[in-house]
Coordinates of C-alpha atoms in Angstrom, one line a residue:
X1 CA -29.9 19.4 -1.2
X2 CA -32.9 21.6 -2.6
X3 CA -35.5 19.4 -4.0
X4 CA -34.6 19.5 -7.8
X5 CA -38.3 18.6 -9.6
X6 CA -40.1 22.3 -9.3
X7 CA -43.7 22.2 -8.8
X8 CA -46.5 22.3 -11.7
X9 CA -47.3 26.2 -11.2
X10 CA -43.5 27.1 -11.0
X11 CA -42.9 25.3 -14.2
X12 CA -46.0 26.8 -16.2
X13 CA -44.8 30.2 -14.7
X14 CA -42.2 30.4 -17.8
X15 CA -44.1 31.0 -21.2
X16 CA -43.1 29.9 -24.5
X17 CA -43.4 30.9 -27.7
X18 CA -45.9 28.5 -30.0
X19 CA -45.1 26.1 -31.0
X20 CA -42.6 24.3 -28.4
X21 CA -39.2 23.0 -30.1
X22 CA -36.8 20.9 -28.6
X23 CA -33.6 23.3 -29.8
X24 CA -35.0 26.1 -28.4
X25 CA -35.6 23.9 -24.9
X26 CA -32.1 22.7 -25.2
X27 CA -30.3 26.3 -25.8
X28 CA -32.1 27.7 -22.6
X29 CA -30.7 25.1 -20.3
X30 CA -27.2 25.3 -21.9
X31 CA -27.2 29.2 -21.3
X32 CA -29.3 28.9 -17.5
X33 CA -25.7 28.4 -15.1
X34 CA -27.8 27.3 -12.0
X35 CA -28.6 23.8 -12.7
X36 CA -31.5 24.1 -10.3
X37 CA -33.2 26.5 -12.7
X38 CA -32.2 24.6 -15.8
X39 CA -34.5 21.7 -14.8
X40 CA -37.2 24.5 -14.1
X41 CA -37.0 25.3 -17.7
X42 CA -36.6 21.1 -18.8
X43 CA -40.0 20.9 -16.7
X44 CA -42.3 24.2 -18.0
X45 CA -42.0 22.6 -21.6
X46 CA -43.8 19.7 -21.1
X47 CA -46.2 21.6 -18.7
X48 CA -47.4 24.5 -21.0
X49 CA -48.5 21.3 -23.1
X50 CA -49.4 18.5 -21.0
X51 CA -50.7 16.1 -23.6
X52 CA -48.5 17.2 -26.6
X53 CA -45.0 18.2 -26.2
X54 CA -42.3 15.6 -25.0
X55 CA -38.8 15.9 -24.9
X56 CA -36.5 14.3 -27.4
X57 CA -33.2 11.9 -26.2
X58 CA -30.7 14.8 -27.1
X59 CA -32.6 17.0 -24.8
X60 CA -32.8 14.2 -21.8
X61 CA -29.4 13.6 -22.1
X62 CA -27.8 17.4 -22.1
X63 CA -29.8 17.4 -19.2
X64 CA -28.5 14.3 -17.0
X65 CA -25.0 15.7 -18.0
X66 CA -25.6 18.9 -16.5
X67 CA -27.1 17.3 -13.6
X68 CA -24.0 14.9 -13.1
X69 CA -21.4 17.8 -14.0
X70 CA -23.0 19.4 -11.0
X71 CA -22.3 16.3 -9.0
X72 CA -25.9 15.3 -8.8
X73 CA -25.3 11.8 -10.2
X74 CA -28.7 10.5 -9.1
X75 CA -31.2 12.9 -10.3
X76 CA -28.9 12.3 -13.8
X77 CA -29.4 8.2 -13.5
X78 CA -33.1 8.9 -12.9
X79 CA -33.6 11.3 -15.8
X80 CA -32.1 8.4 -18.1
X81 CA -34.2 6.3 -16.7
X82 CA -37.0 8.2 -17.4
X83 CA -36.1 8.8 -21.2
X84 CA -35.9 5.0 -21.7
X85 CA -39.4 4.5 -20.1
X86 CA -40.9 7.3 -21.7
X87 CA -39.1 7.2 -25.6
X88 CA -38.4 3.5 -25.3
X89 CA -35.1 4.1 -27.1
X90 CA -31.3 2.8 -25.9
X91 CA -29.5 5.5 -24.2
X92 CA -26.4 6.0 -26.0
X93 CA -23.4 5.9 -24.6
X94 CA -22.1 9.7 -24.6
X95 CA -24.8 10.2 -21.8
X96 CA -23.2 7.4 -19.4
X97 CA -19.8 9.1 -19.6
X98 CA -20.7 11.7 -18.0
X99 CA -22.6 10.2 -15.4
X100 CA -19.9 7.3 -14.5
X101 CA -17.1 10.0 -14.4
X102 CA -19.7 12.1 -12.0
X103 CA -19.3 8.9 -9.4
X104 CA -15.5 8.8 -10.3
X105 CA -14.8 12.5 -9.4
X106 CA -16.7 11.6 -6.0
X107 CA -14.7 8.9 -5.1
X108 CA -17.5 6.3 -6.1
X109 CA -16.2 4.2 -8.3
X110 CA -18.2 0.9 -7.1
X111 CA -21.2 2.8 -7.9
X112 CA -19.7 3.5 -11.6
X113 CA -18.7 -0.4 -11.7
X114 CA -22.7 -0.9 -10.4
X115 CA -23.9 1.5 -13.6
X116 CA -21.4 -0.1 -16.0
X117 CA -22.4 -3.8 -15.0
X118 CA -26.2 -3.0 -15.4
X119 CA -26.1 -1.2 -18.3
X120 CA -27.4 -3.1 -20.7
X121 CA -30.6 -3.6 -18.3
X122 CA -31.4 -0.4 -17.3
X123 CA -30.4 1.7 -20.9
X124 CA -30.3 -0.7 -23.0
X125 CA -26.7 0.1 -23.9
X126 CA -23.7 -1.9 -24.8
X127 CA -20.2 -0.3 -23.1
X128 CA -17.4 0.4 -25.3
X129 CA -13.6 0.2 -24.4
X130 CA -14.0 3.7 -23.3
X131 CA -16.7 3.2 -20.6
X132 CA -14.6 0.3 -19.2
X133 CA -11.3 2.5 -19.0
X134 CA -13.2 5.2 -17.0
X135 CA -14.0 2.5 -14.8
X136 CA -11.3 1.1 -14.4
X137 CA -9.2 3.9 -14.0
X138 CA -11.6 5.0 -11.1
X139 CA -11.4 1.2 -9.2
X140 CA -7.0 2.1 -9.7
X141 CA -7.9 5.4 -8.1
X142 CA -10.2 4.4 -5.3
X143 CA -7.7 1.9 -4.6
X144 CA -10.0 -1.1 -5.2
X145 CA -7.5 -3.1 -7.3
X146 CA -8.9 -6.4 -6.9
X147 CA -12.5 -5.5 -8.6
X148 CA -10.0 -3.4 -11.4
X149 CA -8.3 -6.8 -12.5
X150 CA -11.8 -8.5 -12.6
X151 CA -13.1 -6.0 -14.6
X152 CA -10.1 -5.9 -17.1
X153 CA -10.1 -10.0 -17.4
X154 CA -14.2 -9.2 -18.0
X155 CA -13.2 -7.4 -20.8
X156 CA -11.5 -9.9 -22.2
X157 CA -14.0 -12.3 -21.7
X158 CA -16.3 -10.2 -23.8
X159 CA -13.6 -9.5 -26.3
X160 CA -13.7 -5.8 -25.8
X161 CA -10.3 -4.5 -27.0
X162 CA -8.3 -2.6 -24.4
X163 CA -6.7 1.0 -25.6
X164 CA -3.4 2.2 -24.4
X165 CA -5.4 4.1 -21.5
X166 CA -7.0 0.9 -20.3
X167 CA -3.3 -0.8 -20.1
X168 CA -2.2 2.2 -18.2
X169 CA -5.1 1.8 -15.5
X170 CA -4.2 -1.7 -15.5
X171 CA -1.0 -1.6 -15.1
X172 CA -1.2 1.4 -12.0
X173 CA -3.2 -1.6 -10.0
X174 CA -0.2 -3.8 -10.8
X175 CA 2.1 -1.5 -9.5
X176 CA 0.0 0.3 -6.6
X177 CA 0.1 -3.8 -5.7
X178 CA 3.6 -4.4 -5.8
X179 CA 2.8 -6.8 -9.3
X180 CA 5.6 -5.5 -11.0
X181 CA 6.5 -8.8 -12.8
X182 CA 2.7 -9.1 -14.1
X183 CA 3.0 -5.7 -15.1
X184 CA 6.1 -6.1 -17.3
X185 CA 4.6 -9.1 -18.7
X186 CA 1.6 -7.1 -19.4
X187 CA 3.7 -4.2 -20.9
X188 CA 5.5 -6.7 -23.0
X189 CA 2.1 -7.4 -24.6
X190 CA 1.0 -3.9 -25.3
X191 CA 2.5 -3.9 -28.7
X192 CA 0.9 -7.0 -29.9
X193 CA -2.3 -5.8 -29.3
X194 CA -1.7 -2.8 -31.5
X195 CA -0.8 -0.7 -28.5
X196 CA 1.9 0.9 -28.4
X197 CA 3.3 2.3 -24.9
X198 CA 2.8 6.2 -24.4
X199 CA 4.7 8.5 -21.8
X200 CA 2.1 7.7 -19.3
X201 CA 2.5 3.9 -19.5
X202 CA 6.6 4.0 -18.7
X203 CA 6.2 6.8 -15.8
X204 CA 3.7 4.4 -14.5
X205 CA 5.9 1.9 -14.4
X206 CA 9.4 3.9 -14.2
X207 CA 7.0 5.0 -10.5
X208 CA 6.7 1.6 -9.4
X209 CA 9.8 0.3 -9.3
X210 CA 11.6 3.6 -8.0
X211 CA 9.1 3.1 -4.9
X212 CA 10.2 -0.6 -4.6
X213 CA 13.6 0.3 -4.4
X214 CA 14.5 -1.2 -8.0
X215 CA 16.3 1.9 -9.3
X216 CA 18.1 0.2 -11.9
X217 CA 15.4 -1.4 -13.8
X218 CA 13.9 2.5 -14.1
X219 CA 17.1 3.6 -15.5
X220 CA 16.8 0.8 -18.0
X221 CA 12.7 2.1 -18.7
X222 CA 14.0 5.6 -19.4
X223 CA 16.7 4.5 -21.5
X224 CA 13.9 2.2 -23.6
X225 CA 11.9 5.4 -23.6
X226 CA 14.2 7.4 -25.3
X227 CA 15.4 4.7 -27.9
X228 CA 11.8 4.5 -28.9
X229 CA 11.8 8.3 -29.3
X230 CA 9.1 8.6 -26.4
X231 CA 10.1 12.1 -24.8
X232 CA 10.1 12.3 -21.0
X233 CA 8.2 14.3 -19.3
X234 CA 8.5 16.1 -15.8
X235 CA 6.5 13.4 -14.2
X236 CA 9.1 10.6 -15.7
X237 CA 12.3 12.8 -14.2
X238 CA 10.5 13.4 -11.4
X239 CA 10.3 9.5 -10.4
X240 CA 13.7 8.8 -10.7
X241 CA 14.9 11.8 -8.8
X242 CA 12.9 10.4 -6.2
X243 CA 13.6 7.2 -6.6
X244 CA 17.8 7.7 -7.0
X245 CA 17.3 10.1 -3.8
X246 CA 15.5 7.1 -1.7
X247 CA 18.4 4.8 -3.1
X248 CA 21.2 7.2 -1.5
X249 CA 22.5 8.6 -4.8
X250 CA 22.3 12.1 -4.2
X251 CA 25.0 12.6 -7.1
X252 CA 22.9 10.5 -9.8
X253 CA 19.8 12.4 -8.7
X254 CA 21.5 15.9 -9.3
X255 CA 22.9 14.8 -12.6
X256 CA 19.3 13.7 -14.3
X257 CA 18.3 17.1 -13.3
X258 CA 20.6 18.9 -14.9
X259 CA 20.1 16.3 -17.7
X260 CA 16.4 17.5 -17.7
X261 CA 17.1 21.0 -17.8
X262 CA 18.9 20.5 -20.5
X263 CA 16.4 18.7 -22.7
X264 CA 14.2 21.7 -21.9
X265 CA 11.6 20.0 -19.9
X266 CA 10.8 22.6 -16.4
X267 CA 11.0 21.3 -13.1
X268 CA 8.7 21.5 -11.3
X269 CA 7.7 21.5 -7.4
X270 CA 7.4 17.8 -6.9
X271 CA 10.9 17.6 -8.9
X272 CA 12.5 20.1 -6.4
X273 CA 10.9 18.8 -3.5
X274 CA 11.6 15.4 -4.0
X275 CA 15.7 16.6 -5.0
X276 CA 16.1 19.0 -2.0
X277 CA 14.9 15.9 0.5
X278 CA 17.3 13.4 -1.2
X279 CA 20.0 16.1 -0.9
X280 CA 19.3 17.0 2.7
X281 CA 18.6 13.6 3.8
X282 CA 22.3 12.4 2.3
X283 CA 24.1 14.8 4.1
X284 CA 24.5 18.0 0.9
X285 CA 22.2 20.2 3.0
X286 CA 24.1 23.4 1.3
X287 CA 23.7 22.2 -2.1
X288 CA 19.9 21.8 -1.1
X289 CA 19.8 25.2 0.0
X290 CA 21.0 25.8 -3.6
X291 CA 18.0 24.1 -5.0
X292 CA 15.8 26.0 -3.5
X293 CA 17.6 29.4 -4.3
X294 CA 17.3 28.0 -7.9
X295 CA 14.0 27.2 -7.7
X296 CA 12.9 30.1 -6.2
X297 CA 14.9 32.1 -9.8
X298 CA 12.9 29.7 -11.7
X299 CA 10.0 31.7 -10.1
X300 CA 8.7 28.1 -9.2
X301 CA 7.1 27.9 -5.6
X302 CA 9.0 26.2 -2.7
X303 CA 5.3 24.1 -0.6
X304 CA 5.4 23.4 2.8
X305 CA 7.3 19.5 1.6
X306 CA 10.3 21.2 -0.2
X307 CA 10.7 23.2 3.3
X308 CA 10.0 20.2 5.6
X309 CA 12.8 18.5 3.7
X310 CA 15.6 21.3 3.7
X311 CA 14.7 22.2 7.8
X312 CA 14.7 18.6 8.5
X313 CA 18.1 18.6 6.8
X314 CA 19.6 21.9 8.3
X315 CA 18.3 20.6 11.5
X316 CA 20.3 17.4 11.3
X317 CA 23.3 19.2 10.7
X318 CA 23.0 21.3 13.8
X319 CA 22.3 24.5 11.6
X320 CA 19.1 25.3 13.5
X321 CA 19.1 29.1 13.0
X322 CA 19.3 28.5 9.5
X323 CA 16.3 26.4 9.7
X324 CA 14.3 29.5 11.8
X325 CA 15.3 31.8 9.3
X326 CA 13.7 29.5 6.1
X327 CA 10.5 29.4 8.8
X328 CA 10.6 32.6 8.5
X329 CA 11.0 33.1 4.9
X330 CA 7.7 30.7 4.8
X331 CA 5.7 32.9 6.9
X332 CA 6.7 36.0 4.5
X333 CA 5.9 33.9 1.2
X334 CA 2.1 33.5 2.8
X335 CA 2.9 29.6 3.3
X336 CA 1.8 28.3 7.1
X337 CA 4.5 25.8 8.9
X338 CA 2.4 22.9 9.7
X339 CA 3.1 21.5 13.2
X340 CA 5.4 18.7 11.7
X341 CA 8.1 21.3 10.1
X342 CA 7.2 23.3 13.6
X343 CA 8.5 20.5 15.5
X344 CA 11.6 19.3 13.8
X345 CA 13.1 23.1 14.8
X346 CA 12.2 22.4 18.1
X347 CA 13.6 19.1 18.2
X348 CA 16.6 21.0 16.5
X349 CA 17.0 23.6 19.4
X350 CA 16.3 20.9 22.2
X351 CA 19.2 19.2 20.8
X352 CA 21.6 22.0 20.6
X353 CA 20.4 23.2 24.4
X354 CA 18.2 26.3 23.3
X355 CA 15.5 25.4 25.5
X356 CA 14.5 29.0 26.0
X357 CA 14.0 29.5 21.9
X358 CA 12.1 26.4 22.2
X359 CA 9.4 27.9 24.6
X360 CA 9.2 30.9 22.4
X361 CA 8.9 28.1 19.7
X362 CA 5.9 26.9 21.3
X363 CA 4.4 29.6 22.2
X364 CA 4.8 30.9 18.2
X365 CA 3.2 27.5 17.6
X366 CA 0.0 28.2 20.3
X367 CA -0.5 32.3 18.7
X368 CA -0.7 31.1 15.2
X369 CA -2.9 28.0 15.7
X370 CA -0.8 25.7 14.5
X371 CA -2.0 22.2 16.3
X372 CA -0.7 18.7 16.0
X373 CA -2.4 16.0 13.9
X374 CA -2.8 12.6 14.8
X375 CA 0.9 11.6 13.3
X376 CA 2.6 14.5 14.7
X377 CA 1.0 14.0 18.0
X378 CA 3.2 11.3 19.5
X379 CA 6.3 13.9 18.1
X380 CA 4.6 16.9 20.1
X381 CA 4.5 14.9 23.1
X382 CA 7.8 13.9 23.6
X383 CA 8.8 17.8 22.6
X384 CA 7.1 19.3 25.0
X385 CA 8.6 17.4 27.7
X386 CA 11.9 17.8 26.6
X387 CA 11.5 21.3 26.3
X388 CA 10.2 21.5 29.9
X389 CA 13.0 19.2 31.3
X390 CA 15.3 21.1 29.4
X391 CA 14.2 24.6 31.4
X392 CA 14.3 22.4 34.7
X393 CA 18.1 21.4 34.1
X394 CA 19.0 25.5 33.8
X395 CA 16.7 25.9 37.3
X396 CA 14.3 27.9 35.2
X397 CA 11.1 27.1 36.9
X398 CA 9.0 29.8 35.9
X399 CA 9.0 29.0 32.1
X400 CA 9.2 25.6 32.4
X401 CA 5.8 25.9 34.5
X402 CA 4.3 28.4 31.7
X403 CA 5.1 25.7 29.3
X404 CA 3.7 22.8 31.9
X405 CA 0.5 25.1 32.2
X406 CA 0.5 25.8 28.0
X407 CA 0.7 21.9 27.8
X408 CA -2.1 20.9 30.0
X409 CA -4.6 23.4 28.2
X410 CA -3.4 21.8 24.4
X411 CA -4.3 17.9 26.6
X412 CA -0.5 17.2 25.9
X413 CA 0.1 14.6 28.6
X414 CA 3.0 15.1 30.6
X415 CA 5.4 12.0 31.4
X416 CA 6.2 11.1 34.8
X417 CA 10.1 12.2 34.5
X418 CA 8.6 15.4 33.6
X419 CA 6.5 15.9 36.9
X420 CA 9.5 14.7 38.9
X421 CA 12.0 17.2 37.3
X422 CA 9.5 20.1 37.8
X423 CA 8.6 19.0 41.2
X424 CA 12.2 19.3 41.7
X425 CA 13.0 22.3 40.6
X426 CA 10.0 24.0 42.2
X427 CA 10.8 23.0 45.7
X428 CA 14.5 24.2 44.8
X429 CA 13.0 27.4 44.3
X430 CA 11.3 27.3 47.6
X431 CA 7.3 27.3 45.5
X432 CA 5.7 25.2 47.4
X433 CA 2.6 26.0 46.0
X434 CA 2.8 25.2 42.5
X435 CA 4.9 21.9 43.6
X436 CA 2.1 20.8 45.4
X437 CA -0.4 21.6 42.5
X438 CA 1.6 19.4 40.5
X439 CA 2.0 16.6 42.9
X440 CA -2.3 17.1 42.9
X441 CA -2.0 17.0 39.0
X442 CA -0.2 13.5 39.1
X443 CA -2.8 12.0 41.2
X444 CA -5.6 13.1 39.0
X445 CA -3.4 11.4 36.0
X446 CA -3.1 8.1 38.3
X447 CA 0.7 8.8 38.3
X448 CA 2.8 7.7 41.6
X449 CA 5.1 9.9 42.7
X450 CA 8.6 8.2 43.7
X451 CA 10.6 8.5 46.8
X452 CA 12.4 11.1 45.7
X453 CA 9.6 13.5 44.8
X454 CA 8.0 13.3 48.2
X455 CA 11.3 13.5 50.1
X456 CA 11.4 17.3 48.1
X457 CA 8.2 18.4 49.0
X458 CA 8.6 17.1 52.7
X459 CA 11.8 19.2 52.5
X460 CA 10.0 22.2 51.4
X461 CA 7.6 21.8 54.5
X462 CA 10.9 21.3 56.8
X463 CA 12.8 24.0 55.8
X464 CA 9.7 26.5 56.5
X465 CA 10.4 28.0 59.9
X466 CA 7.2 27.4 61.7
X467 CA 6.9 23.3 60.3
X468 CA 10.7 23.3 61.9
X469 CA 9.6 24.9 65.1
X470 CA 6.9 23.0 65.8
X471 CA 8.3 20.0 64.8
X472 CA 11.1 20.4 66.9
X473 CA 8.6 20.9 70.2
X474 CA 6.9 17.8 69.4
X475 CA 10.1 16.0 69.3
X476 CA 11.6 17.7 72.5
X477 CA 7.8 16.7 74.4
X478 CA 8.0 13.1 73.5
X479 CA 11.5 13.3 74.3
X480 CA 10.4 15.0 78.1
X481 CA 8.0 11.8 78.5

């Protein structure tokens, strides 16, 4: 990062008009966009008058905010620090906001607890309930759910009265947890502390327990949510879709979305997504394929996670062309198959015997640049062998050696069934030179060929006139003696 304190000359290069006045300091920086040259202007004030013009709090704090709206939360922190020490006044809260969410939005939020918990020492400032729920919210975020609950019993302690957004933070740690009984007990107390429940507090909880598998306690949630006249949204629908989809009830997922449209709220991608998977998953791959022709009317999107669910599906049910042609219908919408969708074709056409589409599969994959991740790898192994086996088994030993050759250049490790088969198939084909390239290869990779492998490269050897011939001599000589 460029150093952000300009030097003495820079700063006195900018003249003012006489007499200096904060407003016109402050309207400069809010209309300079480059942050860098907003603090050139912050610094020329107080250096075209050394000894008599100082800036005022408003004018320290629109500064820090900048600063940590550009995600430069530390020169902010400093600037505060400086407007304490220098105007010995508390810094008031509106200039902390920024600077915690600044952490927050880096995925920080132990440094926002670390500001929040030595506030009062550093600026001189007491936190409100708002401070703490940004907090808090960030700890839920940054998956630090331990230091969240601290923090929310803190509050407590200090008698700070929680909002409705603080119970929802609190309540996302409970669920992320799997606390769903503190978090109803918790819930049930929102009232009493003159809170009432929003849409965001029963989709967080509607979320947690359709991802612990307790489907029927979110119907009861939604059906609370409506008797108390708080509308659902997309994000509420969206939940128990998933969630009726995870619990095999294809059926009771496809009615709530037709129960959505009809209450006028718009699906949208995660609703479809999250539908076409349960569909495909539960065996109504066609009514899926529906979905997505629907979805597709409702000029909403299709990702690469809708797709992965509906190939995955069509794949399943043997209906592997169909699954190449929505591959392709990706490719024309701009969208890039990731290796994962890539792979459950291929595993589609190994299945059905297209070994030969699989190569060209692979080969697609290698011109586009699509490469396996760390949980696909594993997948892109065993692939890749089958595909090569699968070429040995129809005595295709040229493409299955391309594809051998294509795997060692991508480091995809080849199994030792793999060598053997191709070992095989070469020597059947009388290529005794790439058979004993690959018998070389297994060496390097401290694999053993078996009995079998050697006896077909010995074969090869045998079955070559002179080797015969001379073989044949030696035998008849020893014979002679």
């Amino acid at each position: 990062m460029k150093p952000l304190k300009p030097s003495l000359a820079a700063a006195a290069s900018i003249h003012w008009t006489h007499p200096i006045k904060p407003f016109h300091v402050r309207s400069l920086i809010r209309a300079e966009p480059d942050i860098h040259k907003a603090v050139l202007i912050f610094d020329s004030a107080t250096a075209e008058y050394p000894s008599g013009y100082r800036h005022d709090l408003p004018t320290f704090t629109l500064l820090s905010s900048r600063l940590a709206l550009s995600s430069l939360p530390r020169p902010a922190e400093l600037l505060l620090l400086r407007a304490r020490r220098e105007l010995s006044l508390p810094i008031p809260e509106p200039a902390l906001i920024p600077l915690l969410r600044s952490h927050a939005r880096a995925r920080r939020p132990l440094e926002s607890l670390r500001l929040l918990r030595q506030s009062l020492s550093l600026f001189d400032l007491q936190p409100s309930h708002r401070s703490y729920t940004l907090v808090l919210s960030a700890l839920v975020a940054g998956n630090h759910l331990n230091q969240a609950r601290h923090l929310y019993n803190h509050m407590k302690d200090i008698n700070i009265p929680p909002s409705v957004a603080t119970f929802n933070a609190l309540l996302k740690a409970l669920c992320s947890s799997g606390s769903l009984d503190a978090a109803i007990r918790i819930f049930r107390q929102m009232p009493d502390r003159r809170c009432n429940p929003d849409a965001c507090t029963y989709n967080t909880l509607i979320d947690g327990f359709c991802k612990s598998g307790k489907v029927g306690d979110a119907i009861d949630l939604f059906r609370e949510m409506q008797e108390k006249r708080c509308a659902p949204t997309v994000v509420t629908y969206s939940s128990l879709i998933h969630g009726l989809c995870l619990s095999g009830d294809p059926d009771g997922a496809l009615e709530l979305f037709d129960e959505m449209r009809v209450r006028g709220v718009k699906p949208n991608v995660v609703t479809y997504s999250a539908l076409v998977d349960g569909l495909s998953k539960g065996g109504r791959v066609i009514k899926a394929v529906e979905v997505v022709e629907r979805m597709v009317v409702d000029k909403c999107r299709p990702n690469v996670i809708t797709y992965s669910g509906l190939v995955d599906g069509l794949c399943r049910e043997g209906r592997v062309p169909e699954a190449m042609e929505m591959l392709d219908r990706m490719r024309i919408q701009g969208r890039k198959p990731d290796a994962g969708l890539c792979g459950k074709v291929i595993k589609g056409l190994c299945d059905s015997g297209k070994f030969h589409e699989a190569a060209n599969c692979l080969d697609e994959m290698v011109l586009s640049e699509v490469r396996p991740n760390r949980v696909t790898w594993s997948l892109h192994v065993r692939m890749h062998n089958s595909v090569v086996r699968g070429l040995c088994g129809e005595s295709d030993a040229n493409r299955a050696f391309q594809v051998y050759l294509s795997m060692r250049t991508s480091g995809i490790n080849t199994e030792p069934e793999t060598f053997q088969l191709l070992i095989d198939c070469l020597c059947q084909k009388d290529d005794l030179q790439r058979a004993a390239r690959l018998v070389y290869d297994m060496l390097v990779e401290g694999c053993i060929p078996d009995h079998d492998t050697w006896r077909a490269i010995v074969g090869v050897f045998w079955n070559r006139r002179r080797v015969q011939e001379s073989a044949e001599l030696i035998w008849h000589t020893l014979m002679n003696h």
